[in-house]
PDB file of C-alpha atoms in Angstrom:
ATOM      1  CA  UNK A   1      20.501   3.913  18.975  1.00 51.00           C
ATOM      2  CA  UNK A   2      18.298   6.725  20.515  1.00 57.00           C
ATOM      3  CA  UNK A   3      15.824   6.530  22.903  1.00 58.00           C
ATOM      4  CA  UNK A   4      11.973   6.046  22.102  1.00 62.00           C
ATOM      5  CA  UNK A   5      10.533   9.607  22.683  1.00 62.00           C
ATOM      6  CA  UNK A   6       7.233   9.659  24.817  1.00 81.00           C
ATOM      7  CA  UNK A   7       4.445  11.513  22.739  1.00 90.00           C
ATOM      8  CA  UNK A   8       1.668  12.201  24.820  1.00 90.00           C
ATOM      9  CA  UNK A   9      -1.040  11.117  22.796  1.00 90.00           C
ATOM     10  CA  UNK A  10      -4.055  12.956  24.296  1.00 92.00           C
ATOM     11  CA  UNK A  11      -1.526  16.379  23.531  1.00 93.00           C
ATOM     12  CA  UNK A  12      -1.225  15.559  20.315  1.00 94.00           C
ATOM     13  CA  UNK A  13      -4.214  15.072  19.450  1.00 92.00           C
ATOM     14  CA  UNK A  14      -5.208  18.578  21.326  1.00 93.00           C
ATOM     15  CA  UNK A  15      -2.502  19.790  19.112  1.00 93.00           C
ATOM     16  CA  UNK A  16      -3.723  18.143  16.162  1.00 90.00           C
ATOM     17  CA  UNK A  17      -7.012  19.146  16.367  1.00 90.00           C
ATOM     18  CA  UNK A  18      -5.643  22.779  16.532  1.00 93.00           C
ATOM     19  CA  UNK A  19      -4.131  22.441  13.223  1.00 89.00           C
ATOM     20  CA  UNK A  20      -0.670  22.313  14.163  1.00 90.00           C
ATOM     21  CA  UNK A  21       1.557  20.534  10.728  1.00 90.00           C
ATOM     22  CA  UNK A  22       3.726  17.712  11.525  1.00 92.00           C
ATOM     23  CA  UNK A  23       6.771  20.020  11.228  1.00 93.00           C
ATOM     24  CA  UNK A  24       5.319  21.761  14.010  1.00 93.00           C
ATOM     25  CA  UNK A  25       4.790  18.921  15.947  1.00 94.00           C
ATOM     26  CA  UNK A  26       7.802  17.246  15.884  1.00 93.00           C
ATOM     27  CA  UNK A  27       9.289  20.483  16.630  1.00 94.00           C
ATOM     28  CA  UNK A  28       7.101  20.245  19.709  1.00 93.00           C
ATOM     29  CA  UNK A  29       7.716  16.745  20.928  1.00 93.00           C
ATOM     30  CA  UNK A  30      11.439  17.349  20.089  1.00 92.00           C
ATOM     31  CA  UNK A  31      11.137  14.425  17.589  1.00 93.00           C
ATOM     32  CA  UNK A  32      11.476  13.599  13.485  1.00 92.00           C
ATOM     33  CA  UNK A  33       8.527  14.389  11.418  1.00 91.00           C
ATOM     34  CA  UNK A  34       8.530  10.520  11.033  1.00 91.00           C
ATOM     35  CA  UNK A  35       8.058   9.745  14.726  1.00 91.00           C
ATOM     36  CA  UNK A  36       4.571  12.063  14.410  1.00 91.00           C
ATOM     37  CA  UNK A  37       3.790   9.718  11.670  1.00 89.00           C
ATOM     38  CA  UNK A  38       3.951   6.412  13.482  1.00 90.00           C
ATOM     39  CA  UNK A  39       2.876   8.421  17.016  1.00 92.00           C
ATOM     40  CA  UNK A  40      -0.348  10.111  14.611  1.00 90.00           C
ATOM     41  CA  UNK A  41      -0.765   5.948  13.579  1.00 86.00           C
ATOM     42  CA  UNK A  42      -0.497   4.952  16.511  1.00 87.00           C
ATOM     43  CA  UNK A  43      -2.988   7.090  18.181  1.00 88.00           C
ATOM     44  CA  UNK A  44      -5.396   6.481  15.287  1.00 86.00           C
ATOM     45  CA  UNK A  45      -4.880  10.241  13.866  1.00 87.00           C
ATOM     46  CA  UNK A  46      -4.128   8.753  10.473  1.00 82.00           C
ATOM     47  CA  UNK A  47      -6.537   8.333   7.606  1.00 75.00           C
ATOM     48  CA  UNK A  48      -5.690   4.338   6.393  1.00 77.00           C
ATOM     49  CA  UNK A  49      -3.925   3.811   3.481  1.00 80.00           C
ATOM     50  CA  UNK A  50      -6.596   3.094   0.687  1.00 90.00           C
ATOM     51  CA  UNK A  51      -5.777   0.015  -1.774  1.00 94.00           C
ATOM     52  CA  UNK A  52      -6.298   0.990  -5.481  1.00 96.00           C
ATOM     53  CA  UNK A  53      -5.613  -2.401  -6.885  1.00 96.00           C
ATOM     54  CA  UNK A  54      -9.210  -2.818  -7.884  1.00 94.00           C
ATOM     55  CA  UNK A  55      -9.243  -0.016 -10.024  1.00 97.00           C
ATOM     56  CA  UNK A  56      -5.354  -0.544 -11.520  1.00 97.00           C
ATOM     57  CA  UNK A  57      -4.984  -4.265 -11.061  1.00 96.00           C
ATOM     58  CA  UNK A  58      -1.269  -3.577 -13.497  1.00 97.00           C
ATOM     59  CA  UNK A  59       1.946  -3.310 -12.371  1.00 96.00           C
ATOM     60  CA  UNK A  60       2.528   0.708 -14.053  1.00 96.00           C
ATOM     61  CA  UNK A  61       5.706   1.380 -15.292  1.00 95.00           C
ATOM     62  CA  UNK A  62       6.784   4.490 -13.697  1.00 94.00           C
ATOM     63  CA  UNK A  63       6.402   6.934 -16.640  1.00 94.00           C
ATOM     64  CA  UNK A  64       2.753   6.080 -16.247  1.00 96.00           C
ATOM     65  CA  UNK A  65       1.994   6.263 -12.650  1.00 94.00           C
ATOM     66  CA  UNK A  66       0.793   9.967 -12.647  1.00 94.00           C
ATOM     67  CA  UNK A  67      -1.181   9.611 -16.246  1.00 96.00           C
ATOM     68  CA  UNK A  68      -4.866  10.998 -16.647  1.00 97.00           C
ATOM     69  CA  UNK A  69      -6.092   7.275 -16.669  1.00 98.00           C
ATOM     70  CA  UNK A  70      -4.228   6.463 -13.487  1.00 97.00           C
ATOM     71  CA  UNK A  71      -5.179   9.845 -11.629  1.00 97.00           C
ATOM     72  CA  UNK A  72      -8.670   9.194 -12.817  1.00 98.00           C
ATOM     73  CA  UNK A  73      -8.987   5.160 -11.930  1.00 98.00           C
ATOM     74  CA  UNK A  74      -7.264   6.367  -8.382  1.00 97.00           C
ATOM     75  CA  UNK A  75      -9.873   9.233  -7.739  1.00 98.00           C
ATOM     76  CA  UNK A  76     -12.770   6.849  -8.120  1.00 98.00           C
ATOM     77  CA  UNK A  77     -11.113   4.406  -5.731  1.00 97.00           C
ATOM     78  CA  UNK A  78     -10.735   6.760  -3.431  1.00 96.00           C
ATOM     79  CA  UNK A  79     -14.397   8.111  -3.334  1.00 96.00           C
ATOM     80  CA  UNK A  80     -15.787   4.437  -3.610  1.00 96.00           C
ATOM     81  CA  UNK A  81     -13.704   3.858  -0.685  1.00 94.00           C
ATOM     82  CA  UNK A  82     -15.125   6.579   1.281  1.00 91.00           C
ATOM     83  CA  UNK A  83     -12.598   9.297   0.959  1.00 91.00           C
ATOM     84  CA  UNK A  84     -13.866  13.110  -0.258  1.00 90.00           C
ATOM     85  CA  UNK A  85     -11.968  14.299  -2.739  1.00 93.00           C
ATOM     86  CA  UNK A  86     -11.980  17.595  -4.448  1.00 94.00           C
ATOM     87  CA  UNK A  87     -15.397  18.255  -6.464  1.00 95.00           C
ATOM     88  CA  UNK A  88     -13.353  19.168  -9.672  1.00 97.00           C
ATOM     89  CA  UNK A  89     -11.313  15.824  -9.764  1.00 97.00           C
ATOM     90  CA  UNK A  90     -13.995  13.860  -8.960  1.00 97.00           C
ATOM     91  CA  UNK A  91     -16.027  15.492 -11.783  1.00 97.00           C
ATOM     92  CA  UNK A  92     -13.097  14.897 -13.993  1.00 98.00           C
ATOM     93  CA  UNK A  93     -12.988  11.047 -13.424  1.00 98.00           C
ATOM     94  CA  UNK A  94     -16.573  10.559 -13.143  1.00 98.00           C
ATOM     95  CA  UNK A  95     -16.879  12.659 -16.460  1.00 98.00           C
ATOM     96  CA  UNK A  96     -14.090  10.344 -17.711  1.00 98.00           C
ATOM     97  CA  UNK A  97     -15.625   6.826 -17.251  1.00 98.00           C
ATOM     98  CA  UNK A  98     -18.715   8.065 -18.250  1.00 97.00           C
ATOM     99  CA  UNK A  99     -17.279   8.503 -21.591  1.00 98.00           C
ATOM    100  CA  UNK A 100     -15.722   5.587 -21.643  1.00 97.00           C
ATOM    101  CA  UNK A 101     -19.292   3.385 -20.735  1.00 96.00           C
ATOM    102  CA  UNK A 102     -21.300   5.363 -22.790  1.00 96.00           C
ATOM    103  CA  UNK A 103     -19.004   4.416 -25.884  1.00 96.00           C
ATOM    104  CA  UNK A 104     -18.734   1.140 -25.102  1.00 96.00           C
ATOM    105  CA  UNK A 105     -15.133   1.326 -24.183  1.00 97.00           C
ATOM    106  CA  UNK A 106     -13.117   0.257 -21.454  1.00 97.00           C
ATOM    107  CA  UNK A 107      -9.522   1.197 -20.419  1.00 97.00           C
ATOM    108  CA  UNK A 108      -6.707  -1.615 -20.659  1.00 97.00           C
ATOM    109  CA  UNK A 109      -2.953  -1.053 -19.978  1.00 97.00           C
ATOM    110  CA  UNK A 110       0.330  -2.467 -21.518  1.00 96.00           C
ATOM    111  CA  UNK A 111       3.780  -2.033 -20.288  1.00 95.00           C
ATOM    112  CA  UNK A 112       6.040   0.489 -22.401  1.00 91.00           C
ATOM    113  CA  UNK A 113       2.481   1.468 -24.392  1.00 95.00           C
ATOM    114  CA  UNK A 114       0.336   2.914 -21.566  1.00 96.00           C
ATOM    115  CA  UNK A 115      -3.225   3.048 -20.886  1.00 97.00           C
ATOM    116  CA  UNK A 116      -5.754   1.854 -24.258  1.00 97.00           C
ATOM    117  CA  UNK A 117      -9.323   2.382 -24.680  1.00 97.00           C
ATOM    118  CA  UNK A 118     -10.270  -1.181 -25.776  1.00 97.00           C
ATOM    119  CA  UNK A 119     -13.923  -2.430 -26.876  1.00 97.00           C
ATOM    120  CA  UNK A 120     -15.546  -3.313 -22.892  1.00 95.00           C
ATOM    121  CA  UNK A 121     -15.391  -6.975 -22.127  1.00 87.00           C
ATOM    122  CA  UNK A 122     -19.248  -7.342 -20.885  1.00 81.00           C
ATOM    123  CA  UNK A 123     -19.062  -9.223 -17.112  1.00 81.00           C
ATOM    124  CA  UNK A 124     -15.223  -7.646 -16.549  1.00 83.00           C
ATOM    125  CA  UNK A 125     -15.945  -4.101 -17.255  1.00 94.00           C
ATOM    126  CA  UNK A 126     -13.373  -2.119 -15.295  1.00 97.00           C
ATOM    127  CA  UNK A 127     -14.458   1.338 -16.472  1.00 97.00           C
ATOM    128  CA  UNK A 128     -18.132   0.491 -15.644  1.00 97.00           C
ATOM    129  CA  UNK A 129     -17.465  -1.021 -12.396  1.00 96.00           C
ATOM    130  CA  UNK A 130     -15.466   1.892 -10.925  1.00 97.00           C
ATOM    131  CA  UNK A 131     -17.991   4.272 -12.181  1.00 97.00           C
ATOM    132  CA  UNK A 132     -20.781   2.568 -10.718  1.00 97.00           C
ATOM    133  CA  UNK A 133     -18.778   2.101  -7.207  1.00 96.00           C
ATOM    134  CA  UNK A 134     -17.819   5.918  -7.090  1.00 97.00           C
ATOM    135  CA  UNK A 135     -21.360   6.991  -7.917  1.00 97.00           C
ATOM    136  CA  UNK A 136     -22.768   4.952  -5.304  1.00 96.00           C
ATOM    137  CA  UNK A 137     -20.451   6.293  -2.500  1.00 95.00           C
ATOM    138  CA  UNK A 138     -21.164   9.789  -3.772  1.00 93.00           C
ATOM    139  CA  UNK A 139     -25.088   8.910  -3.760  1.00 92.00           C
ATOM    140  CA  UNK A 140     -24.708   7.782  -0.432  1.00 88.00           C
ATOM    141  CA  UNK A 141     -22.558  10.926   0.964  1.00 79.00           C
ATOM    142  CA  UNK A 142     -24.749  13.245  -0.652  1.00 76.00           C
ATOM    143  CA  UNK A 143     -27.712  11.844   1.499  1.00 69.00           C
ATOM    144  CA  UNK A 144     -25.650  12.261   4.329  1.00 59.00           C
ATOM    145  CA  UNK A 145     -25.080  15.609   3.441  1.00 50.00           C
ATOM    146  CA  UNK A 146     -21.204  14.491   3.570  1.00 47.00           C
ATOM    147  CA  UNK A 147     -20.335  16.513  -0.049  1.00 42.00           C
ATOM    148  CA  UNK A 148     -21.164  18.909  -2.343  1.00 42.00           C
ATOM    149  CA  UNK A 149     -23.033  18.351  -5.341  1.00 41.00           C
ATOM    150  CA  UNK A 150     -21.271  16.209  -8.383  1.00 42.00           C
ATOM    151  CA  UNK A 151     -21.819  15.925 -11.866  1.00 40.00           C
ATOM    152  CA  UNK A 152     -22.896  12.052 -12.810  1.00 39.00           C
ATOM    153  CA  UNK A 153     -21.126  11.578 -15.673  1.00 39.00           C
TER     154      UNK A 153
END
C-alpha cells in the first residue's frame, strides 16, 4: 500500500485557477489523475454531482442512456439545477418539451421499447414540469446576467 501524497491545497487551487488539466496536475503533485479528483473534492474545487432522477425517474437500459429524450430530460435538470450549459443544447431541450406541452404530450419510457410520447397525465406532467423548472432557472440567470439569451420553447 502506498503512502497518502500531501497535495497542498492552496497550490492547487493557484494551479487550478491557472488552468492547469488534471493530467497536468497529477504530473505536478507526482500523483494519479484520481488522487486530483478526491484532492480537487476535497478542497471543494469540484462542481457536485447533480441528481437527474427527477427528470428520468426509470431505470434506462443501456442502449438508451445517451438517446435524444435522455440527453434532453438531463439538460433541463442540469439548468434547473443551476448548472450553464451550452446555449444550443439548452435550446434543443427547451425546444423539445415545448413541443411536447404544446401537443399535449408527455414522454414515458419502457424497458427494451425506449422513450414514448404518451397523452400528458394532467397533475404528473413530467415534460411540463421540467420545462417549467429549466425556464425558471434560466429566467432567473438571465436577470443575473449569468447566461446568454435562450429561446423559450
Amino acid at each position: 500500500m502506498g503512502r497518502k501524497a500531501l497535495i497542498d491545497q492552496e497550490e492547487l487551487r493557484r494551479l487550478a485557477r491557472q488552468g492547469l488539466s488534471n493530467a497536468e496536475l497529477a504530473a505536478r503533485f507526482g500523483v494519479s489523475e484520481s488522487g486530483i479528483l478526491q484532492a480537487k473534492r476535497a478542497a471543494g474545487l469540484s462542481k457536485p454531482m447533480l441528481d437527474h432522477s427527477r427528470a428520468i425517474p426509470w431505470k434506462l437500459d443501456r442502449a438508451h442512456n445517451q438517446s435524444g429524450p435522455t440527453t434532453n430530460l438531463r439538460n433541463l435538470s442540469s439548468v434547473a439545477q443551476g448548472r450553464v450549459i451550452p446555449a444550443e443544447k439548452l435550446n434543443t431541450a427547451l425546444r423539445w418539451a415545448g413541443r411536447l406541452v404544446a401537443s399535449g404530450m408527455d414522454i414515458s419510457y419502457e424497458p427494451g421499447r425506449g422513450f414514448l410520447e404518451v397523452p400528458a397525465s394532467p397533475g404528473d406532467w413530467l415534460a411540463e414540469r421540467m420545462l417549467n423548472e429549466a425556464r425558471k432557472a434560466v429566467d432567473a440567470n438571465e436577470g443575473s446576467g449569468a447566461t446568454d439569451d435562450h429561446a423559450q420553447g
